[in-house]
Amino acid sequence: MADGTSVAESQQKRLDDEGTKQRYDLLERAETMSGVIALGRGDPDLPTPAHIVEAAKEAIEQGVDEPSDPAGLPELRAAIAGKLARENGVPVDGEAGVVVTTGGQEGLFLLMQAIVRPGDEILVPDPRYTSYDVAIQMAGGVMVSVPTVEADGFDLDPAEVERRITPRTKVLLLVTPGNPTAGTITPPNVRGLAEVARRHDLLVISDEIYEKLLYDGAEHLSIGSLPGMADRTVTLNGFSKAYCMTGWRIGYLAGPPAIMGRVARLKALCSSCAPVVSQRAAIAALTGPQDAVEEYRRIYEGRRRVMVEALDDMGFTYGDPRGAFYVFVNTSSIGMDSIDFSYKLLEDASVLAFPGTGFGDQWVDYMRISYLADEPELAEAMARIKGCLA
Amino acid sequence: VNAIDLSGDDLGLPTAPHIREAAQRALDEGATHYTTRPGLDPLREAVAAKLRRENGIEVDPKLEVLITCGAQEAIFVALHVLLQPGDEALIPQPALRSHTEIVRLAGGVARPVPTDPAGGFGIDPAEVARRAGPRARVVLLHSPSPAGAVADESALRGLAELAVTRGLVVVSVETLERFVHDGAAHTSIASLPGMAERTVTINGFSAAYGMRGWRVGYMAGPRPLMAPMIQLKQALSICSPAVSQYAALAAITGPDAPVETAQRTASERRARALAALTAANVRAVEPDGAYHVMLDCRGRSNAGDELARATEQATGVRLTAGSKLGATSWLRLSLTQPPELIEEAATRLGPALAANGGAHG
């Protein structure tokens, strides 16, 4: 008979996806050092806009002590449905079609538990945010990677998706703008993907958490807004990236009530409800002035220019970073793999960036560098990287 | 007749001002970013110090403490790590139905362990042993329980012996530890010989500090058990909300007054509820812990949700159906309202539930 303790130990391997492990090993090492310019974690350095913080403080004064409905405060769910209708053209029921989650990551975890049966295949663009692997694995799903390439700006080709569909394919996961690639799925391809989903009766999960961060005229198209897609799309979004609210742990899922009802039940089991103080802050974010969103986007745009100019100067190539706040850089020219280079960068130059292998095994010749530092600091980081190459 | 809702889960006390102020201050100081993955360092240190001081549990704050989005997330994480498909979790009854549901979600098999109402629903280790099949892996202990039961030290020693012999892990949910009555005492099973290496202790701030809406709790245990739990928590929600962690830090390092107020509130309501129920001739188990009273409705023609509904219709008093706790012929009266309302509810319940038969008997 296996001992309970040994069961836990055997679970460790399953839970510890290699990509996340690599990222956190570097993060933990960086935490022990001083003077590190951190271009690793996707945690915006900018503060949550002041009016949102004030609203949260006011809410604390009024009392945020009682839990909400597992699906979230009705006022917040209505505001989310309003936002999706207005900005995204995605029709959802503000009561039964929205579940507020403790961050987007929990949303994806619960959704996988709600819809995946053992053996179901989930199509996931590669490279990918590997924390999602655990969600798929814990639900018994099988991840099927769909390649994307630098030359296309890591856009997702509907034909590549369709080629990988089998009788067991159940879900297509889209992330646009993407992490770690900063690529976007261009509107013609979003339309093509919708056709594929309809043709093969797939459920689409559309992770749109970076939707507000677009550059050089890139366009965001929500697949849930296309004809025949509302019934087969769950839109995942949150407040972490658009409003710099990572620490609040607040996001949402929106989609067909039949699925969202199951998600709400799971949400109750998993963590009762999202923190009420954060839900209040989220209401302020959605219903208050939106100036900060564009102001922050402009700040990122300036930093992005600093970064790509420095990368160009060093002769690196990268996928066109049309969104988010990363550049996925091709490092095949530097003469060492990106894992070694990440450690060298951290130890010799005090710059933290993640190796491409943190986002899928084969991305050994790429690195994800985020531009979550101000322009002078970024310029300094790029100079240090240049020094490391010499 | 005005409705009286005694089906809630908490005493309805607000979060103390010094805790709210600490949360507001943290926001002013920019606590809007991710924290370190397992939780704020000072909070994990404060949790470890609390466990040493109050519970006799030694853990390393760096590797053996995890801050979660409430005790609920901790239970979810613990059972998903400990159970593989087909593994059994032993759950002394009455227990929250959500515990059984999480076991099933994790692929496990829930084995309810009956307890004797005459013994205050206290756990009998021999009964636990009888229910433990070859795939038994976990005991999910919740003491004080949401039915008011408190596992006494001798029962816990018996349970500990069984856990050691059978290689079981005990998941000990201690969220109601501060609510014990009439000389009952709370013992943390992890403090008993041989148990530190096989116990995951789960606690939170919701009940003791009136912080249910903040979603913050913690789990602590030996490193081999905690390492995969820290991994799963990261995959699930990255870290717990920063502002709530600062509120929790103020709670755990601040004055004990909010908890003492909650204890006094529970204790006074309990005494007045029991007196009023006795006067109304309603059979109830005197709870040793928590702030819930189980009402005995055995021998009636109706049970479960139907019993709760009929009772509410007849009296205007909303109670929790015992079926939600695996005790279908019982109703649970929670001390969630001021004592005058509880007394009035008890008086109204008399004719409907009285021991010698009633309107629905």
JSON list of N, CA, C and O in Angstrom, two decimals, chain A residues 1-2 4 7 9 11 16 24 28 44 48 57 60-61 65 105-106 247 249 265 269-273 276, chain B residues 15 20 24 28 32-33 37 72-73 80-82 101 137 166-167 212-213 215 224 227 231 234-237 242:
[
{"chain": "A", "resi": 1, "resn": "MET", "atom": "N", "xyz": [0.84, -1.20, 0.00]},
{"chain": "A", "resi": 1, "resn": "MET", "atom": "CA", "xyz": [0.00, 0.00, 0.00]},
{"chain": "A", "resi": 1, "resn": "MET", "atom": "C", "xyz": [0.87, 1.24, 0.00]},
{"chain": "A", "resi": 1, "resn": "MET", "atom": "O", "xyz": [1.77, 1.39, 0.81]},
{"chain": "A", "resi": 2, "resn": "ALA", "atom": "N", "xyz": [0.59, 2.15, -0.93]},
{"chain": "A", "resi": 2, "resn": "ALA", "atom": "CA", "xyz": [1.37, 3.38, -1.00]},
{"chain": "A", "resi": 2, "resn": "ALA", "atom": "C", "xyz": [1.03, 4.28, 0.18]},
{"chain": "A", "resi": 2, "resn": "ALA", "atom": "O", "xyz": [-0.11, 4.41, 0.58]},
{"chain": "A", "resi": 4, "resn": "GLY", "atom": "N", "xyz": [0.55, 7.85, 2.05]},
{"chain": "A", "resi": 4, "resn": "GLY", "atom": "CA", "xyz": [0.04, 9.14, 1.59]},
{"chain": "A", "resi": 4, "resn": "GLY", "atom": "C", "xyz": [1.15, 10.11, 1.23]},
{"chain": "A", "resi": 4, "resn": "GLY", "atom": "O", "xyz": [1.04, 10.87, 0.27]},
{"chain": "A", "resi": 7, "resn": "VAL", "atom": "N", "xyz": [2.60, 9.41, -2.17]},
{"chain": "A", "resi": 7, "resn": "VAL", "atom": "CA", "xyz": [1.68, 9.85, -3.23]},
{"chain": "A", "resi": 7, "resn": "VAL", "atom": "C", "xyz": [1.95, 11.31, -3.55]},
{"chain": "A", "resi": 7, "resn": "VAL", "atom": "O", "xyz": [2.07, 11.71, -4.70]},
{"chain": "A", "resi": 9, "resn": "GLU", "atom": "N", "xyz": [4.64, 12.95, -3.12]},
{"chain": "A", "resi": 9, "resn": "GLU", "atom": "CA", "xyz": [5.92, 13.11, -3.80]},
{"chain": "A", "resi": 9, "resn": "GLU", "atom": "C", "xyz": [5.81, 12.77, -5.28]},
{"chain": "A", "resi": 9, "resn": "GLU", "atom": "O", "xyz": [6.39, 13.43, -6.13]},
{"chain": "A", "resi": 11, "resn": "GLN", "atom": "N", "xyz": [3.25, 13.14, -7.06]},
{"chain": "A", "resi": 11, "resn": "GLN", "atom": "CA", "xyz": [2.47, 14.20, -7.71]},
{"chain": "A", "resi": 11, "resn": "GLN", "atom": "C", "xyz": [3.36, 15.37, -8.10]},
{"chain": "A", "resi": 11, "resn": "GLN", "atom": "O", "xyz": [3.05, 16.11, -9.02]},
{"chain": "A", "resi": 16, "resn": "ASP", "atom": "N", "xyz": [4.95, 20.02, -11.54]},
{"chain": "A", "resi": 16, "resn": "ASP", "atom": "CA", "xyz": [6.07, 20.91, -11.72]},
{"chain": "A", "resi": 16, "resn": "ASP", "atom": "C", "xyz": [6.45, 20.95, -13.19]},
{"chain": "A", "resi": 16, "resn": "ASP", "atom": "O", "xyz": [7.40, 20.35, -13.62]},
{"chain": "A", "resi": 24, "resn": "TYR", "atom": "N", "xyz": [10.81, 30.00, -12.45]},
{"chain": "A", "resi": 24, "resn": "TYR", "atom": "CA", "xyz": [10.86, 30.31, -11.02]},
{"chain": "A", "resi": 24, "resn": "TYR", "atom": "C", "xyz": [12.25, 30.11, -10.42]},
{"chain": "A", "resi": 24, "resn": "TYR", "atom": "O", "xyz": [12.63, 30.80, -9.48]},
{"chain": "A", "resi": 28, "resn": "GLU", "atom": "N", "xyz": [13.80, 33.07, -8.33]},
{"chain": "A", "resi": 28, "resn": "GLU", "atom": "CA", "xyz": [14.24, 32.90, -6.96]},
{"chain": "A", "resi": 28, "resn": "GLU", "atom": "C", "xyz": [15.70, 33.30, -6.80]},
{"chain": "A", "resi": 28, "resn": "GLU", "atom": "O", "xyz": [16.08, 33.92, -5.82]},
{"chain": "A", "resi": 44, "resn": "PRO", "atom": "N", "xyz": [3.40, 44.09, -14.38]},
{"chain": "A", "resi": 44, "resn": "PRO", "atom": "CA", "xyz": [3.65, 45.49, -14.72]},
{"chain": "A", "resi": 44, "resn": "PRO", "atom": "C", "xyz": [4.24, 46.26, -13.55]},
{"chain": "A", "resi": 44, "resn": "PRO", "atom": "O", "xyz": [3.77, 46.14, -12.42]},
{"chain": "A", "resi": 48, "resn": "THR", "atom": "N", "xyz": [-1.34, 50.41, -10.03]},
{"chain": "A", "resi": 48, "resn": "THR", "atom": "CA", "xyz": [-2.78, 50.44, -10.32]},
{"chain": "A", "resi": 48, "resn": "THR", "atom": "C", "xyz": [-3.22, 51.91, -10.32]},
{"chain": "A", "resi": 48, "resn": "THR", "atom": "O", "xyz": [-2.85, 52.66, -9.42]},
{"chain": "A", "resi": 57, "resn": "LYS", "atom": "N", "xyz": [-10.06, 51.42, -1.29]},
{"chain": "A", "resi": 57, "resn": "LYS", "atom": "CA", "xyz": [-9.95, 51.89, 0.10]},
{"chain": "A", "resi": 57, "resn": "LYS", "atom": "C", "xyz": [-11.32, 52.29, 0.65]},
{"chain": "A", "resi": 57, "resn": "LYS", "atom": "O", "xyz": [-11.65, 52.00, 1.80]},
{"chain": "A", "resi": 60, "resn": "ILE", "atom": "N", "xyz": [-13.22, 49.21, 1.46]},
{"chain": "A", "resi": 60, "resn": "ILE", "atom": "CA", "xyz": [-12.77, 48.63, 2.73]},
{"chain": "A", "resi": 60, "resn": "ILE", "atom": "C", "xyz": [-13.46, 49.34, 3.89]},
{"chain": "A", "resi": 60, "resn": "ILE", "atom": "O", "xyz": [-13.92, 48.72, 4.86]},
{"chain": "A", "resi": 61, "resn": "GLU", "atom": "N", "xyz": [-13.57, 50.67, 3.75]},
{"chain": "A", "resi": 61, "resn": "GLU", "atom": "CA", "xyz": [-14.27, 51.48, 4.76]},
{"chain": "A", "resi": 61, "resn": "GLU", "atom": "C", "xyz": [-15.72, 50.99, 4.91]},
{"chain": "A", "resi": 61, "resn": "GLU", "atom": "O", "xyz": [-16.22, 50.82, 6.02]},
{"chain": "A", "resi": 65, "resn": "ASP", "atom": "N", "xyz": [-16.18, 42.48, 4.02]},
{"chain": "A", "resi": 65, "resn": "ASP", "atom": "CA", "xyz": [-15.94, 41.34, 4.90]},
{"chain": "A", "resi": 65, "resn": "ASP", "atom": "C", "xyz": [-16.78, 40.13, 4.55]},
{"chain": "A", "resi": 65, "resn": "ASP", "atom": "O", "xyz": [-16.42, 38.99, 4.84]},
{"chain": "A", "resi": 105, "resn": "GLN", "atom": "N", "xyz": [-5.65, 33.00, -14.39]},
{"chain": "A", "resi": 105, "resn": "GLN", "atom": "CA", "xyz": [-5.09, 31.66, -14.33]},
{"chain": "A", "resi": 105, "resn": "GLN", "atom": "C", "xyz": [-6.06, 30.69, -13.64]},
{"chain": "A", "resi": 105, "resn": "GLN", "atom": "O", "xyz": [-6.26, 29.57, -14.10]},
{"chain": "A", "resi": 106, "resn": "GLU", "atom": "N", "xyz": [-6.69, 31.13, -12.56]},
{"chain": "A", "resi": 106, "resn": "GLU", "atom": "CA", "xyz": [-7.69, 30.29, -11.90]},
{"chain": "A", "resi": 106, "resn": "GLU", "atom": "C", "xyz": [-8.85, 30.04, -12.86]},
{"chain": "A", "resi": 106, "resn": "GLU", "atom": "O", "xyz": [-9.40, 28.94, -12.91]},
{"chain": "A", "resi": 247, "resn": "GLY", "atom": "N", "xyz": [-1.57, 42.11, -8.43]},
{"chain": "A", "resi": 247, "resn": "GLY", "atom": "CA", "xyz": [-1.62, 41.72, -7.02]},
{"chain": "A", "resi": 247, "resn": "GLY", "atom": "C", "xyz": [-3.02, 41.55, -6.48]},
{"chain": "A", "resi": 247, "resn": "GLY", "atom": "O", "xyz": [-3.21, 40.97, -5.41]},
{"chain": "A", "resi": 249, "resn": "ARG", "atom": "N", "xyz": [-5.43, 39.85, -7.95]},
{"chain": "A", "resi": 249, "resn": "ARG", "atom": "CA", "xyz": [-5.91, 38.52, -8.33]},
{"chain": "A", "resi": 249, "resn": "ARG", "atom": "C", "xyz": [-7.38, 38.56, -8.74]},
{"chain": "A", "resi": 249, "resn": "ARG", "atom": "O", "xyz": [-8.25, 38.04, -8.03]},
{"chain": "A", "resi": 265, "resn": "ARG", "atom": "N", "xyz": [-19.95, 26.57, -9.93]},
{"chain": "A", "resi": 265, "resn": "ARG", "atom": "CA", "xyz": [-19.99, 25.54, -8.89]},
{"chain": "A", "resi": 265, "resn": "ARG", "atom": "C", "xyz": [-18.56, 25.15, -8.48]},
{"chain": "A", "resi": 265, "resn": "ARG", "atom": "O", "xyz": [-18.24, 24.99, -7.32]},
{"chain": "A", "resi": 269, "resn": "LEU", "atom": "N", "xyz": [-16.21, 25.58, -4.86]},
{"chain": "A", "resi": 269, "resn": "LEU", "atom": "CA", "xyz": [-15.41, 24.52, -4.23]},
{"chain": "A", "resi": 269, "resn": "LEU", "atom": "C", "xyz": [-13.95, 24.94, -4.10]},
{"chain": "A", "resi": 269, "resn": "LEU", "atom": "O", "xyz": [-13.27, 24.61, -3.14]},
{"chain": "A", "resi": 270, "resn": "CYS", "atom": "N", "xyz": [-13.45, 25.64, -5.10]},
{"chain": "A", "resi": 270, "resn": "CYS", "atom": "CA", "xyz": [-12.03, 25.93, -5.18]},
{"chain": "A", "resi": 270, "resn": "CYS", "atom": "C", "xyz": [-11.62, 27.07, -4.25]},
{"chain": "A", "resi": 270, "resn": "CYS", "atom": "O", "xyz": [-10.61, 26.99, -3.57]},
{"chain": "A", "resi": 271, "resn": "SER", "atom": "N", "xyz": [-12.39, 28.15, -4.24]},
{"chain": "A", "resi": 271, "resn": "SER", "atom": "CA", "xyz": [-11.98, 29.27, -3.38]},
{"chain": "A", "resi": 271, "resn": "SER", "atom": "C", "xyz": [-13.15, 30.18, -3.01]},
{"chain": "A", "resi": 271, "resn": "SER", "atom": "O", "xyz": [-12.95, 31.37, -2.79]},
{"chain": "A", "resi": 272, "resn": "SER", "atom": "N", "xyz": [-14.35, 29.61, -2.92]},
{"chain": "A", "resi": 272, "resn": "SER", "atom": "CA", "xyz": [-15.57, 30.30, -2.46]},
{"chain": "A", "resi": 272, "resn": "SER", "atom": "C", "xyz": [-16.00, 31.44, -3.37]},
{"chain": "A", "resi": 272, "resn": "SER", "atom": "O", "xyz": [-17.06, 31.41, -3.96]},
{"chain": "A", "resi": 273, "resn": "CYS", "atom": "N", "xyz": [-15.17, 32.47, -3.49]},
{"chain": "A", "resi": 273, "resn": "CYS", "atom": "CA", "xyz": [-15.46, 33.59, -4.38]},
{"chain": "A", "resi": 273, "resn": "CYS", "atom": "C", "xyz": [-14.17, 34.38, -4.54]},
{"chain": "A", "resi": 273, "resn": "CYS", "atom": "O", "xyz": [-13.22, 34.16, -3.80]},
{"chain": "A", "resi": 276, "resn": "VAL", "atom": "N", "xyz": [-13.42, 40.11, -2.25]},
{"chain": "A", "resi": 276, "resn": "VAL", "atom": "CA", "xyz": [-14.43, 41.15, -2.48]},
{"chain": "A", "resi": 276, "resn": "VAL", "atom": "C", "xyz": [-13.79, 42.52, -2.66]},
{"chain": "A", "resi": 276, "resn": "VAL", "atom": "O", "xyz": [-14.24, 43.32, -3.49]},
{"chain": "B", "resi": 15, "resn": "THR", "atom": "N", "xyz": [-14.81, 43.06, 9.98]},
{"chain": "B", "resi": 15, "resn": "THR", "atom": "CA", "xyz": [-13.36, 43.05, 10.15]},
{"chain": "B", "resi": 15, "resn": "THR", "atom": "C", "xyz": [-12.96, 44.24, 11.03]},
{"chain": "B", "resi": 15, "resn": "THR", "atom": "O", "xyz": [-13.46, 45.35, 10.84]},
{"chain": "B", "resi": 20, "resn": "ARG", "atom": "N", "xyz": [-8.52, 46.69, 8.76]},
{"chain": "B", "resi": 20, "resn": "ARG", "atom": "CA", "xyz": [-8.90, 47.45, 7.55]},
{"chain": "B", "resi": 20, "resn": "ARG", "atom": "C", "xyz": [-7.90, 48.56, 7.27]},
{"chain": "B", "resi": 20, "resn": "ARG", "atom": "O", "xyz": [-7.53, 48.80, 6.12]},
{"chain": "B", "resi": 24, "resn": "GLN", "atom": "N", "xyz": [-5.63, 49.34, 3.96]},
{"chain": "B", "resi": 24, "resn": "GLN", "atom": "CA", "xyz": [-5.64, 50.62, 3.23]},
{"chain": "B", "resi": 24, "resn": "GLN", "atom": "C", "xyz": [-4.23, 51.20, 3.13]},
{"chain": "B", "resi": 24, "resn": "GLN", "atom": "O", "xyz": [-3.82, 51.71, 2.09]},
{"chain": "B", "resi": 28, "resn": "ASP", "atom": "N", "xyz": [-1.88, 52.17, -0.12]},
{"chain": "B", "resi": 28, "resn": "ASP", "atom": "CA", "xyz": [-1.19, 53.45, -0.29]},
{"chain": "B", "resi": 28, "resn": "ASP", "atom": "C", "xyz": [0.29, 53.22, -0.60]},
{"chain": "B", "resi": 28, "resn": "ASP", "atom": "O", "xyz": [0.91, 54.00, -1.31]},
{"chain": "B", "resi": 32, "resn": "THR", "atom": "N", "xyz": [0.03, 46.47, -4.92]},
{"chain": "B", "resi": 32, "resn": "THR", "atom": "CA", "xyz": [-0.87, 46.13, -6.02]},
{"chain": "B", "resi": 32, "resn": "THR", "atom": "C", "xyz": [-0.22, 45.14, -6.99]},
{"chain": "B", "resi": 32, "resn": "THR", "atom": "O", "xyz": [-0.75, 44.87, -8.05]},
{"chain": "B", "resi": 33, "resn": "HIS", "atom": "N", "xyz": [0.95, 44.63, -6.61]},
{"chain": "B", "resi": 33, "resn": "HIS", "atom": "CA", "xyz": [1.67, 43.68, -7.47]},
{"chain": "B", "resi": 33, "resn": "HIS", "atom": "C", "xyz": [1.59, 42.26, -6.90]},
{"chain": "B", "resi": 33, "resn": "HIS", "atom": "O", "xyz": [1.23, 42.07, -5.75]},
{"chain": "B", "resi": 37, "resn": "ARG", "atom": "N", "xyz": [5.54, 33.89, -4.47]},
{"chain": "B", "resi": 37, "resn": "ARG", "atom": "CA", "xyz": [4.56, 32.86, -4.79]},
{"chain": "B", "resi": 37, "resn": "ARG", "atom": "C", "xyz": [3.90, 32.21, -3.56]},
{"chain": "B", "resi": 37, "resn": "ARG", "atom": "O", "xyz": [2.68, 32.14, -3.50]},
{"chain": "B", "resi": 72, "resn": "GLN", "atom": "N", "xyz": [-10.59, 27.40, 1.96]},
{"chain": "B", "resi": 72, "resn": "GLN", "atom": "CA", "xyz": [-11.21, 26.60, 0.90]},
{"chain": "B", "resi": 72, "resn": "GLN", "atom": "C", "xyz": [-10.19, 26.21, -0.16]},
{"chain": "B", "resi": 72, "resn": "GLN", "atom": "O", "xyz": [-10.11, 25.05, -0.57]},
{"chain": "B", "resi": 73, "resn": "GLU", "atom": "N", "xyz": [-9.39, 27.17, -0.61]},
{"chain": "B", "resi": 73, "resn": "GLU", "atom": "CA", "xyz": [-8.38, 26.86, -1.62]},
{"chain": "B", "resi": 73, "resn": "GLU", "atom": "C", "xyz": [-7.36, 25.88, -1.07]},
{"chain": "B", "resi": 73, "resn": "GLU", "atom": "O", "xyz": [-6.87, 24.99, -1.77]},
{"chain": "B", "resi": 80, "resn": "HIS", "atom": "N", "xyz": [-6.26, 17.62, -3.94]},
{"chain": "B", "resi": 80, "resn": "HIS", "atom": "CA", "xyz": [-5.82, 17.34, -5.30]},
{"chain": "B", "resi": 80, "resn": "HIS", "atom": "C", "xyz": [-4.40, 16.80, -5.33]},
{"chain": "B", "resi": 80, "resn": "HIS", "atom": "O", "xyz": [-4.04, 16.03, -6.22]},
{"chain": "B", "resi": 81, "resn": "VAL", "atom": "N", "xyz": [-3.58, 17.17, -4.38]},
{"chain": "B", "resi": 81, "resn": "VAL", "atom": "CA", "xyz": [-2.22, 16.64, -4.34]},
{"chain": "B", "resi": 81, "resn": "VAL", "atom": "C", "xyz": [-2.20, 15.25, -3.71]},
{"chain": "B", "resi": 81, "resn": "VAL", "atom": "O", "xyz": [-1.50, 14.35, -4.17]},
{"chain": "B", "resi": 82, "resn": "LEU", "atom": "N", "xyz": [-3.00, 15.05, -2.68]},
{"chain": "B", "resi": 82, "resn": "LEU", "atom": "CA", "xyz": [-2.88, 13.81, -1.90]},
{"chain": "B", "resi": 82, "resn": "LEU", "atom": "C", "xyz": [-3.61, 12.63, -2.51]},
{"chain": "B", "resi": 82, "resn": "LEU", "atom": "O", "xyz": [-3.27, 11.48, -2.24]},
{"chain": "B", "resi": 101, "resn": "GLU", "atom": "N", "xyz": [-17.42, 16.77, -2.21]},
{"chain": "B", "resi": 101, "resn": "GLU", "atom": "CA", "xyz": [-17.39, 17.12, -3.64]},
{"chain": "B", "resi": 101, "resn": "GLU", "atom": "C", "xyz": [-15.95, 17.35, -4.12]},
{"chain": "B", "resi": 101, "resn": "GLU", "atom": "O", "xyz": [-15.60, 16.98, -5.23]},
{"chain": "B", "resi": 137, "resn": "ARG", "atom": "N", "xyz": [-6.24, 6.85, 2.13]},
{"chain": "B", "resi": 137, "resn": "ARG", "atom": "CA", "xyz": [-5.04, 7.68, 2.01]},
{"chain": "B", "resi": 137, "resn": "ARG", "atom": "C", "xyz": [-5.10, 8.87, 2.95]},
{"chain": "B", "resi": 137, "resn": "ARG", "atom": "O", "xyz": [-4.09, 9.30, 3.47]},
{"chain": "B", "resi": 166, "resn": "ARG", "atom": "N", "xyz": [-1.45, 2.99, 9.40]},
{"chain": "B", "resi": 166, "resn": "ARG", "atom": "CA", "xyz": [-1.98, 2.78, 8.05]},
{"chain": "B", "resi": 166, "resn": "ARG", "atom": "C", "xyz": [-1.35, 3.69, 6.99]},
{"chain": "B", "resi": 166, "resn": "ARG", "atom": "O", "xyz": [-1.73, 3.65, 5.83]},
{"chain": "B", "resi": 167, "resn": "GLY", "atom": "N", "xyz": [-0.41, 4.53, 7.41]},
{"chain": "B", "resi": 167, "resn": "GLY", "atom": "CA", "xyz": [0.23, 5.42, 6.44]},
{"chain": "B", "resi": 167, "resn": "GLY", "atom": "C", "xyz": [-0.71, 6.47, 5.88]},
{"chain": "B", "resi": 167, "resn": "GLY", "atom": "O", "xyz": [-0.65, 6.82, 4.70]},
{"chain": "B", "resi": 212, "resn": "ARG", "atom": "N", "xyz": [-14.25, 36.80, 5.89]},
{"chain": "B", "resi": 212, "resn": "ARG", "atom": "CA", "xyz": [-14.56, 35.83, 4.83]},
{"chain": "B", "resi": 212, "resn": "ARG", "atom": "C", "xyz": [-14.44, 36.41, 3.43]},
{"chain": "B", "resi": 212, "resn": "ARG", "atom": "O", "xyz": [-14.04, 35.73, 2.50]},
{"chain": "B", "resi": 213, "resn": "GLY", "atom": "N", "xyz": [-14.79, 37.67, 3.30]},
{"chain": "B", "resi": 213, "resn": "GLY", "atom": "CA", "xyz": [-14.74, 38.28, 1.96]},
{"chain": "B", "resi": 213, "resn": "GLY", "atom": "C", "xyz": [-13.33, 38.55, 1.46]},
{"chain": "B", "resi": 213, "resn": "GLY", "atom": "O", "xyz": [-13.14, 38.77, 0.26]},
{"chain": "B", "resi": 215, "resn": "ARG", "atom": "N", "xyz": [-10.74, 36.47, 1.47]},
{"chain": "B", "resi": 215, "resn": "ARG", "atom": "CA", "xyz": [-10.18, 35.26, 0.86]},
{"chain": "B", "resi": 215, "resn": "ARG", "atom": "C", "xyz": [-8.69, 35.10, 1.17]},
{"chain": "B", "resi": 215, "resn": "ARG", "atom": "O", "xyz": [-7.85, 35.21, 0.27]},
{"chain": "B", "resi": 224, "resn": "PRO", "atom": "N", "xyz": [7.93, 17.52, 2.24]},
{"chain": "B", "resi": 224, "resn": "PRO", "atom": "CA", "xyz": [7.56, 16.65, 1.10]},
{"chain": "B", "resi": 224, "resn": "PRO", "atom": "C", "xyz": [6.10, 16.79, 0.70]},
{"chain": "B", "resi": 224, "resn": "PRO", "atom": "O", "xyz": [5.75, 16.60, -0.46]},
{"chain": "B", "resi": 227, "resn": "ALA", "atom": "N", "xyz": [5.74, 20.84, -0.78]},
{"chain": "B", "resi": 227, "resn": "ALA", "atom": "CA", "xyz": [6.37, 21.22, -2.05]},
{"chain": "B", "resi": 227, "resn": "ALA", "atom": "C", "xyz": [5.40, 21.09, -3.23]},
{"chain": "B", "resi": 227, "resn": "ALA", "atom": "O", "xyz": [5.21, 22.04, -3.99]},
{"chain": "B", "resi": 231, "resn": "GLN", "atom": "N", "xyz": [3.45, 24.07, -5.62]},
{"chain": "B", "resi": 231, "resn": "GLN", "atom": "CA", "xyz": [3.41, 24.03, -7.09]},
{"chain": "B", "resi": 231, "resn": "GLN", "atom": "C", "xyz": [1.98, 24.16, -7.62]},
{"chain": "B", "resi": 231, "resn": "GLN", "atom": "O", "xyz": [1.72, 24.89, -8.57]},
{"chain": "B", "resi": 234, "resn": "GLN", "atom": "N", "xyz": [0.52, 27.62, -7.21]},
{"chain": "B", "resi": 234, "resn": "GLN", "atom": "CA", "xyz": [1.07, 28.54, -8.21]},
{"chain": "B", "resi": 234, "resn": "GLN", "atom": "C", "xyz": [0.35, 28.36, -9.55]},
{"chain": "B", "resi": 234, "resn": "GLN", "atom": "O", "xyz": [0.00, 29.32, -10.22]},
{"chain": "B", "resi": 235, "resn": "ALA", "atom": "N", "xyz": [0.12, 27.10, -9.92]},
{"chain": "B", "resi": 235, "resn": "ALA", "atom": "CA", "xyz": [-0.56, 26.84, -11.20]},
{"chain": "B", "resi": 235, "resn": "ALA", "atom": "C", "xyz": [-2.01, 27.32, -11.14]},
{"chain": "B", "resi": 235, "resn": "ALA", "atom": "O", "xyz": [-2.58, 27.71, -12.15]},
{"chain": "B", "resi": 236, "resn": "LEU", "atom": "N", "xyz": [-2.57, 27.28, -9.97]},
{"chain": "B", "resi": 236, "resn": "LEU", "atom": "CA", "xyz": [-3.98, 27.60, -9.80]},
{"chain": "B", "resi": 236, "resn": "LEU", "atom": "C", "xyz": [-4.21, 29.11, -9.76]},
{"chain": "B", "resi": 236, "resn": "LEU", "atom": "O", "xyz": [-5.07, 29.64, -10.48]},
{"chain": "B", "resi": 237, "resn": "SER", "atom": "N", "xyz": [-3.46, 29.83, -8.95]},
{"chain": "B", "resi": 237, "resn": "SER", "atom": "CA", "xyz": [-3.77, 31.26, -8.79]},
{"chain": "B", "resi": 237, "resn": "SER", "atom": "C", "xyz": [-2.54, 32.14, -8.57]},
{"chain": "B", "resi": 237, "resn": "SER", "atom": "O", "xyz": [-2.67, 33.26, -8.09]},
{"chain": "B", "resi": 242, "resn": "ALA", "atom": "N", "xyz": [-2.57, 40.43, -2.71]},
{"chain": "B", "resi": 242, "resn": "ALA", "atom": "CA", "xyz": [-1.61, 41.15, -1.87]},
{"chain": "B", "resi": 242, "resn": "ALA", "atom": "C", "xyz": [-2.32, 41.91, -0.75]},
{"chain": "B", "resi": 242, "resn": "ALA", "atom": "O", "xyz": [-1.92, 41.83, 0.42]}
]
